[in-house]
Structures are given as structure tokens and as C-alpha cells.
Tab-separated table of C-alpha atoms and ligand atoms in Angstrom:
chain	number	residue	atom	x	y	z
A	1	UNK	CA	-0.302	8.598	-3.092
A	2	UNK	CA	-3.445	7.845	-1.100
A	3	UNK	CA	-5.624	10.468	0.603
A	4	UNK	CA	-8.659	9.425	2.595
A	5	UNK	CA	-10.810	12.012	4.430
A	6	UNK	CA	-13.918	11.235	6.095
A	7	UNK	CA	-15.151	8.654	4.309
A	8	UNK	CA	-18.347	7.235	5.422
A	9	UNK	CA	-19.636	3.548	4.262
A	10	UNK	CA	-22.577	1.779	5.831
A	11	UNK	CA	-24.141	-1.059	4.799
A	12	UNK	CA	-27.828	-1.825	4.720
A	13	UNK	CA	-28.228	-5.613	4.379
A	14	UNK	CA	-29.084	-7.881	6.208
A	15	UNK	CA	-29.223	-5.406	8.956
A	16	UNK	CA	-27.753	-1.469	9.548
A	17	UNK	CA	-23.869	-1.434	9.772
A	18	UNK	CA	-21.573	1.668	9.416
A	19	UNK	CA	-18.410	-0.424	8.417
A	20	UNK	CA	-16.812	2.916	8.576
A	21	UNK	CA	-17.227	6.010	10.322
A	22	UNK	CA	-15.393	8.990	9.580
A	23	UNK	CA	-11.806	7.281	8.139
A	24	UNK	CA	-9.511	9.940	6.944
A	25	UNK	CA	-5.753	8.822	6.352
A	26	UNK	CA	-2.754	10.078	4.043
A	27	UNK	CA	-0.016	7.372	2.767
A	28	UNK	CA	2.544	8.726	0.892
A	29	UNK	CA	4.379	7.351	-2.126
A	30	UNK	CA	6.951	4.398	-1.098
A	31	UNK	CA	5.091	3.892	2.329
A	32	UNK	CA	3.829	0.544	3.719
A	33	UNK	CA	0.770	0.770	6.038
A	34	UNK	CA	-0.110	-2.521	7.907
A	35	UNK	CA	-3.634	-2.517	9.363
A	36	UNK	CA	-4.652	-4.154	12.325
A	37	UNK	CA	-7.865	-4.619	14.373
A	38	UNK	CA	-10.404	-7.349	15.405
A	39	UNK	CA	-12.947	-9.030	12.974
A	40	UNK	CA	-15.707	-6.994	11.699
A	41	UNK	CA	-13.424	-3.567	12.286
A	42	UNK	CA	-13.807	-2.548	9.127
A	43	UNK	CA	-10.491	-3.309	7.933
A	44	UNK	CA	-11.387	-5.271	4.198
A	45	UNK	CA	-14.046	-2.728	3.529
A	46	UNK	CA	-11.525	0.323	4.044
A	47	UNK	CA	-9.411	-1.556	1.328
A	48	UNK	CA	-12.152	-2.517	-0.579
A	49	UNK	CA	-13.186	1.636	-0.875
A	50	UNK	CA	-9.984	2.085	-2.015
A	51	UNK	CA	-10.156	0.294	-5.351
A	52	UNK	CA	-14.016	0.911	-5.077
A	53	UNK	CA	-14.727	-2.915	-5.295
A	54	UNK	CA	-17.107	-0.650	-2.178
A	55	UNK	CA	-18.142	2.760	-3.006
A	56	UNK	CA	-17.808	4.717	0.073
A	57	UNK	CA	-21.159	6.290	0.657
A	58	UNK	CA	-19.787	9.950	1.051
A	59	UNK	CA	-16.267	11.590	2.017
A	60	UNK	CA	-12.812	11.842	-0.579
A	61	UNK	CA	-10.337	9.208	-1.599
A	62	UNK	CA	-7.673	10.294	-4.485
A	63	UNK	CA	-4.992	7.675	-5.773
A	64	UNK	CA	-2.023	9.576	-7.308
A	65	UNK	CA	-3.973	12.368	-7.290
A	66	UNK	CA	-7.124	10.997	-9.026
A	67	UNK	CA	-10.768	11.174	-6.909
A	68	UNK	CA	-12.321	7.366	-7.604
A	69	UNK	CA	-15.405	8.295	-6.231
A	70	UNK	CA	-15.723	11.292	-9.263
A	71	UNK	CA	-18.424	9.757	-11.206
A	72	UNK	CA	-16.236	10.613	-13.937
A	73	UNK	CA	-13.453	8.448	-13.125
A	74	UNK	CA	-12.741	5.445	-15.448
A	75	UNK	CA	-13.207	2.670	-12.581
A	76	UNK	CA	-11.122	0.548	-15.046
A	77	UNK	CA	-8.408	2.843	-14.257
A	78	UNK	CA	-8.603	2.864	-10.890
A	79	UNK	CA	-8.709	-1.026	-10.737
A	80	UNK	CA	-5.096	-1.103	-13.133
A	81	UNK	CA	-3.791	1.211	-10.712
A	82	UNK	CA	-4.474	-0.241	-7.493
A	83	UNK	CA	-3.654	-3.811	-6.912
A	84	UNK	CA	-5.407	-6.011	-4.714
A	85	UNK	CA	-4.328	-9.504	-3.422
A	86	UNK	CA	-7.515	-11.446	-1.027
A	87	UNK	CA	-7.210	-13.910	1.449
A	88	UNK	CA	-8.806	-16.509	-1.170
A	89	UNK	CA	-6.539	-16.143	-4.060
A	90	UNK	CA	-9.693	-15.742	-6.593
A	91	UNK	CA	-7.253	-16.998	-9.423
A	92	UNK	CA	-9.231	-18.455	-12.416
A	93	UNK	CA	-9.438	-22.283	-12.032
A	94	UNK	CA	-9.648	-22.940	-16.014
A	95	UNK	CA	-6.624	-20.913	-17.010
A	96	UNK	CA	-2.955	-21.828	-16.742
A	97	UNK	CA	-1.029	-19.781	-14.491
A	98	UNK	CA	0.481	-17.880	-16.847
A	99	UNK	CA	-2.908	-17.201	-18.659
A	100	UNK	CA	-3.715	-16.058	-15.094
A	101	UNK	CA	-1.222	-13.590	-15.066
A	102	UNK	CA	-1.423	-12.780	-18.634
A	103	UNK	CA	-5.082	-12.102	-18.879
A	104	UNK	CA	-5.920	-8.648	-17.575
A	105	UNK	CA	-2.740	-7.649	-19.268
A	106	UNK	CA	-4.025	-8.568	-22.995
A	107	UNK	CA	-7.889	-7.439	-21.883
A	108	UNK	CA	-7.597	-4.895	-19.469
A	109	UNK	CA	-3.981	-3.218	-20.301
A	110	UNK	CA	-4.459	-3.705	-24.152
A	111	UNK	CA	-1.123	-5.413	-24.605
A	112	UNK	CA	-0.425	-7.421	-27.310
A	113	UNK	CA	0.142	-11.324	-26.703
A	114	UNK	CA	4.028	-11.865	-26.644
A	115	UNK	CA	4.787	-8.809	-24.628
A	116	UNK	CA	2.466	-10.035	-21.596
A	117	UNK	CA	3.570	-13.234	-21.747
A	118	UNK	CA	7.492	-11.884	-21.255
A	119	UNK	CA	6.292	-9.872	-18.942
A	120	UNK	CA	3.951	-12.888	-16.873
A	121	UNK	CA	6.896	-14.969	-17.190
A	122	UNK	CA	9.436	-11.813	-15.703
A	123	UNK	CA	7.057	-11.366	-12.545
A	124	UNK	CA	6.678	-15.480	-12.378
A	125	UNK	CA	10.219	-15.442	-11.752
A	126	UNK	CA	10.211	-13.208	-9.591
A	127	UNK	CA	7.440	-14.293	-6.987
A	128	UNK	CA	9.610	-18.360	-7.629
A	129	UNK	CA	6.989	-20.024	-9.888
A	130	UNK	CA	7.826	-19.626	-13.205
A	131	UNK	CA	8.545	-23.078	-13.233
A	132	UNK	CA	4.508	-23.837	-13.006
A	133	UNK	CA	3.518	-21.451	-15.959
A	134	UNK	CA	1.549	-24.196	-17.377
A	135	UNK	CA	-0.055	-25.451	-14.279
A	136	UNK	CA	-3.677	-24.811	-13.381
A	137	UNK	CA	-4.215	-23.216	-10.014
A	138	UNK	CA	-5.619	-26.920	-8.758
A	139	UNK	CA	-2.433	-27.948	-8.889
A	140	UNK	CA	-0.789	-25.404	-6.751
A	141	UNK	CA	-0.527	-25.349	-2.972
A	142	UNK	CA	-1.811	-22.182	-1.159
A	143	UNK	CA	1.803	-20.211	-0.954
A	144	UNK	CA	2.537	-20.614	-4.674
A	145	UNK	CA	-1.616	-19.871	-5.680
A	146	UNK	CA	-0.796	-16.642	-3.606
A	147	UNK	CA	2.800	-15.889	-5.051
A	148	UNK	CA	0.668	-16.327	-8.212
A	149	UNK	CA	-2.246	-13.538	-7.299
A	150	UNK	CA	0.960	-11.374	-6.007
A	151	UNK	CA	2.127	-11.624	-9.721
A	152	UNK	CA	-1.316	-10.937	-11.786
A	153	UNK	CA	-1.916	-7.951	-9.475
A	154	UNK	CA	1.628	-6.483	-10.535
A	155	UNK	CA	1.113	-7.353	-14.425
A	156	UNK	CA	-1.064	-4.268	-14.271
A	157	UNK	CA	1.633	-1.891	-13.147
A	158	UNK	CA	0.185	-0.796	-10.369
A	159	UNK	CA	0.883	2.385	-8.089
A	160	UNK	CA	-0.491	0.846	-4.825
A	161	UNK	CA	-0.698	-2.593	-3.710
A	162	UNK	CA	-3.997	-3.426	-1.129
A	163	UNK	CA	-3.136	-7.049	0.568
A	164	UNK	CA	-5.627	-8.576	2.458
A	165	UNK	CA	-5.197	-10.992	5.482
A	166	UNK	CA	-2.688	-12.426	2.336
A	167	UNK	CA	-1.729	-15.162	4.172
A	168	UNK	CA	-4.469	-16.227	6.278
A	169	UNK	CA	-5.985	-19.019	4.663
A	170	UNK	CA	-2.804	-20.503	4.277
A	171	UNK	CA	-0.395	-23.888	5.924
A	172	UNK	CA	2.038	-22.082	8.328
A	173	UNK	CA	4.700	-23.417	6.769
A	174	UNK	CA	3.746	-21.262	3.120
A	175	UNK	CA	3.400	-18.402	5.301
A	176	UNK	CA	7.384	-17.483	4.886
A	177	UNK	CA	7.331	-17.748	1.080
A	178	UNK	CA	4.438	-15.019	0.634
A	179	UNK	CA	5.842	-12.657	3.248
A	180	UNK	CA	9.092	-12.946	1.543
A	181	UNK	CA	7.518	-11.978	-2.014
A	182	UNK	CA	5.760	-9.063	0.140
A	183	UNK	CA	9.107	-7.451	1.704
A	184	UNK	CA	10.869	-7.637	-1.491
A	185	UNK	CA	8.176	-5.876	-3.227
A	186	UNK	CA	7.954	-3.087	0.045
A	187	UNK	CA	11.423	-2.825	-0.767
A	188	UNK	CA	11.348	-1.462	-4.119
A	189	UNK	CA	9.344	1.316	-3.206
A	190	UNK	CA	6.339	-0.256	-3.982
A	191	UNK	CA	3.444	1.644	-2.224
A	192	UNK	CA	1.452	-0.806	0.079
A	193	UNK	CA	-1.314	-1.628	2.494
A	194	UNK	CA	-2.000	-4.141	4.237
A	195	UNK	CA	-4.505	-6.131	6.285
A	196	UNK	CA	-2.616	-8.672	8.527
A	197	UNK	CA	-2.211	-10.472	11.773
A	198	UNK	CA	1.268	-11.426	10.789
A	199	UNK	CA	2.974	-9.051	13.371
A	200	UNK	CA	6.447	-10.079	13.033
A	201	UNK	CA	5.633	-8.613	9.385
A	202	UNK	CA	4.274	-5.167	10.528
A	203	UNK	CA	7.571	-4.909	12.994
A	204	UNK	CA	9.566	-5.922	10.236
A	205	UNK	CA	8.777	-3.671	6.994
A	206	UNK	CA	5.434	-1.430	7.732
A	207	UNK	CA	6.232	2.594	8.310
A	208	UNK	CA	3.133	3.074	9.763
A	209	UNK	CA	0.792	0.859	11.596
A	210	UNK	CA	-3.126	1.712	11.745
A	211	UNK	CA	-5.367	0.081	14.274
A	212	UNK	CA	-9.137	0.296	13.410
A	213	UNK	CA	-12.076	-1.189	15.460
A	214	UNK	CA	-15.792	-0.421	14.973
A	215	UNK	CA	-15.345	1.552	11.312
A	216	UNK	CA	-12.861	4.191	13.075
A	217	UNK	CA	-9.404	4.498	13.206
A	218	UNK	CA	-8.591	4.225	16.598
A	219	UNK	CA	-4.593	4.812	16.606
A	220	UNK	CA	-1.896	5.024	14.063
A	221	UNK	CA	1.807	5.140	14.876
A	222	UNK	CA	5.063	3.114	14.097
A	223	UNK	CA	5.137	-0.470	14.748
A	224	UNK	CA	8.011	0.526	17.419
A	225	UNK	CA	4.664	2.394	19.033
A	226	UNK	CA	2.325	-0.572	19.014
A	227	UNK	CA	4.565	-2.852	20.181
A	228	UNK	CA	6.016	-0.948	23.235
A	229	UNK	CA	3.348	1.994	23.738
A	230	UNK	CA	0.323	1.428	22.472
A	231	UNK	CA	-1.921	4.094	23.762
A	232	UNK	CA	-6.197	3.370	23.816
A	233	UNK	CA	-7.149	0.707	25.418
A	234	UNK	CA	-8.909	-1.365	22.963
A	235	UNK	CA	-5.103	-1.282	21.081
A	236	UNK	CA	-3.716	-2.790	23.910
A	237	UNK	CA	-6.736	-5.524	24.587
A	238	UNK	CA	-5.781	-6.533	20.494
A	239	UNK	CA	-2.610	-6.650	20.744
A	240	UNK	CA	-2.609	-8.863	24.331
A	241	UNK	CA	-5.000	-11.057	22.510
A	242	UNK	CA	-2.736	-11.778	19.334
A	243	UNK	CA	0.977	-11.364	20.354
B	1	ADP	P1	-12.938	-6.752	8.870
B	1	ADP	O1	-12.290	-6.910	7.545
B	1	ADP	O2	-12.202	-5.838	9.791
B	1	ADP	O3	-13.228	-8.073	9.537
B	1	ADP	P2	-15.216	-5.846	7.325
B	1	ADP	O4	-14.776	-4.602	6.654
B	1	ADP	O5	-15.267	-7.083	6.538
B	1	ADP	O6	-14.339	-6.049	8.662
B	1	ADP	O7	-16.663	-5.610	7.928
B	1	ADP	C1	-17.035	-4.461	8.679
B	1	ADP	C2	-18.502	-4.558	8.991
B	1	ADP	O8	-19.244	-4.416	7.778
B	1	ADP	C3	-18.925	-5.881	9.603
B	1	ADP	O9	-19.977	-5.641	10.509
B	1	ADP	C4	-19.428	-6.658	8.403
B	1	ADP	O10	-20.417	-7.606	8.787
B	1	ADP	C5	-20.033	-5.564	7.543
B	1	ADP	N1	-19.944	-5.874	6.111
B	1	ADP	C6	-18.817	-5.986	5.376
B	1	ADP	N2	-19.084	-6.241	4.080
B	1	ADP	C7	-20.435	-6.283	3.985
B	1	ADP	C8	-21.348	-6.488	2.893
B	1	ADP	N3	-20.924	-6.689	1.637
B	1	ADP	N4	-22.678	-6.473	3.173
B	1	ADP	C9	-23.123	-6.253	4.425
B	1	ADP	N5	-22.321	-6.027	5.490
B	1	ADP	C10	-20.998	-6.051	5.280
B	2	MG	MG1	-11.594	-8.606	6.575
């Protein structure tokens, strides 16, 4: 579903950084890939590459068997078909949740009014906030802006889902509510990575865990091997610093 081989991105300003250096991985369709690693890794920008909100500077990334950095490629495309939920939310302030979730669907997906609206409403449901359709994100707290985001992002119908830190700006106690949307959706099949500290999370539903520092991938293996035999050292200096 996702193939990444030795992509490359460095940015220039404010001073020289190569946020990534050499990343190649494979996820395949179904799979969820939690990635782990200390600030500044390049963890958000190896997301960010993969919906080209970044364009990688050289190397190959094909979604479902389409290259995103082909000049060729409708970006629009590539944005319907991979997801992405931020730390932030980024809903839109003026619009009503369910505008929110009905928005892209009716601009971006070319679907007529009354269908995305059943189909906002179907998705509120399911992410538990259908009951604040007509609420403006102001009104929300942080879990339900998030369960919100988590809905938009799958009114697209989208083959991957990219999650990042998802529930770190959040009250602990909303923390539960957006993991729970999360595992439900892992457990459909849907294919997933994501960016998150929340290690009971990665033990829980990822396949594969990936631990990056300084733009590489340093290790990948199952959460079973992070959490009992993690192998470089810098993996085991994270992980003594977080669990
Ligand atoms: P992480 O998500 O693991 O904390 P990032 O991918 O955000 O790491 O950042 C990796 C490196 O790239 C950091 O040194 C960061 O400062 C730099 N970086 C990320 N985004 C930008 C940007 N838009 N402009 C300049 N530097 C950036
Ligand atoms: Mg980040």
C-alpha cells in the first residue's frame, strides 16, 4: 500500500537540516505502523512526504501503487487518498461540524449535498458526536474536536490513514475516547500510520513499530520487540526515557 525507498528531504531555512536521510519502508495493505522517536527525528515530516503536504527532495514513494512525487500525479488525488489527522485538529472554526465533515466531500470528492451529509452524519456516529452536528468546533472539547478531524479525514474514503502525535495536545482524560475511535478504525482493515508516544497504543494494535532519530530509521520490529528487545542503543535510551 505504501512503498518508501530512499527518500531524501532536507530543509534549507532557517538553517541546513536533512529531516530525512535515506528512509525506505514498505507497509502493506491492512497494516498499522506506529512511529516512535525523540523530537526533531523526523517523524511529522516522513508523514508529511507521504501525502506531499512535503515533497521529498529525491527518492520513491507510491500509495496503492501510484508515485506522488510523478510530476504528473493529481496531488488532489493523493490528498483524497491519504488521510491525515494533526496534533492541532486544524478543523474550520466558522463551519458547523458537520459542514466540517461535509466540506471536502461536496468540493473536493464532487458529491452532491444530501449524500455527504448522510454520509458526515454515518461517520459522526461513528467517531460518538453526531449529537454536535450543529456545533462549531469552539464549542467542542479537544477529544470530540479530534473524533471530529478522525471523521472529515474518512469522508474522503481514504486508503491510508497518517495520525500525528493525535492525541498530544489533548486532557488525559480525552485521551481514551480518540484511541478508542483509532483501534476500531485499525480494526477494519483500515491501513494506518502513526506518530505517537501513546505506547500502551503501539503494544496494543500496531503490527509494526518504527523507531526513527536524526532523519533515519534506526529499527523497526514488533511492538513485542521494542518492548522486551530493543536492539540500538539510542532505542533503548527512548524507550527508558518514555515508558
Ligand atoms: P519530529 O516530528 O520527529 O519532531 P520533524 O519532522 O518535525 O520531527 O522535524 C525534523 C527536522 O526538520 C527538525 O530539525 C525540524 O526542525 C526540521 N523541520 C521540520 N519541518 C521544517 C520546516 N517546515 N522548515 C524547516 N525545518 C523543518
Ligand atoms: Mg512531529
Amino acid at each position: 500500500m505504501i512503498d518508501v525507498k530512499n527518500v531524501y528531504k532536507t530543509f534549507f531555512v532557517p538553517h541546513e537540516v536533512q529531516a530525512l536521510h535515506d528512509v525506505s519502508y514498505h507497509i502493506n495493505p491492512g497494516e498499522v505502523v506506529v512511529v516512535i522517536g525523540p523530537s526533531g527525528s523526523g517523524k511529522s515530516t516522513f508523514l508529511r512526504c507521504l501525502n506531499r503536504l512535503e515533497k521529498a527532495n529525491s527518492g520513491h514513494i507510491m500509495i496503492d501503487g501510484v508515485d506522488i512525487l510523478d510530476p504528473k500525479t493529481n496531488i488532489n488525488k493523493v490528498r483524497m487518498d491519504v488521510g491525515m489527522v494533526f496534533q492541532s485538529f486544524n478543523l474550520f472554526p466558522h463551519l458547523t461540524v458537520l459542514e466540517n465533515v461535509t466540506v471536502g466531500q461536496t468540493s473536493v470528492r464532487k458529491r452532491g449535498k444530501k449524500e455527504s451529509a448522510e454520509k458526515a452524519m454515518t461517520l459522526l456516529n461513528k467517531v460518538g458526536i453526531h449529537a454536535k452536528a450543529e456545533n462549531y468546533p469552539g464549542q467542542l472539547s479537544g477529544g470530540q474536536m479530534q473524533r471530529v478531524a478522525i471523521a472529515r479525514a474518512l469522508a474522503m474514503d481514504p486508503k491510508v490513514m497518517l495520525f500525528d502525535e493525535p492525541t498530544s495536545a489533548l486532557d488525559p482524560e480525552m485521551v481514551g475516547e480518540v484511541l478508542d475511535v483509532m483501534k476500531a478504525l485499525a480494526k477494519e482493515g483500515m491501513t494506518m500510520v502513526v506518530v505517537t508516544h501513546e505506547m500502551g497504543f503501539a503494544r496494543e494494535v500496531a503490527d509494526q513499530v518504527v523507531f526513527m532519530d536524526e532523519g533515519k530509521i534506526v529499527e523497526v520490529g514488533t511492538p513485542e520487540h521494542f518492548f522486551t528487545n530493543p536492539q540500538n542503543d539510542r532505542t533503548k535510551l527512548f524507550l527508558s526515557q518514555i515508558l
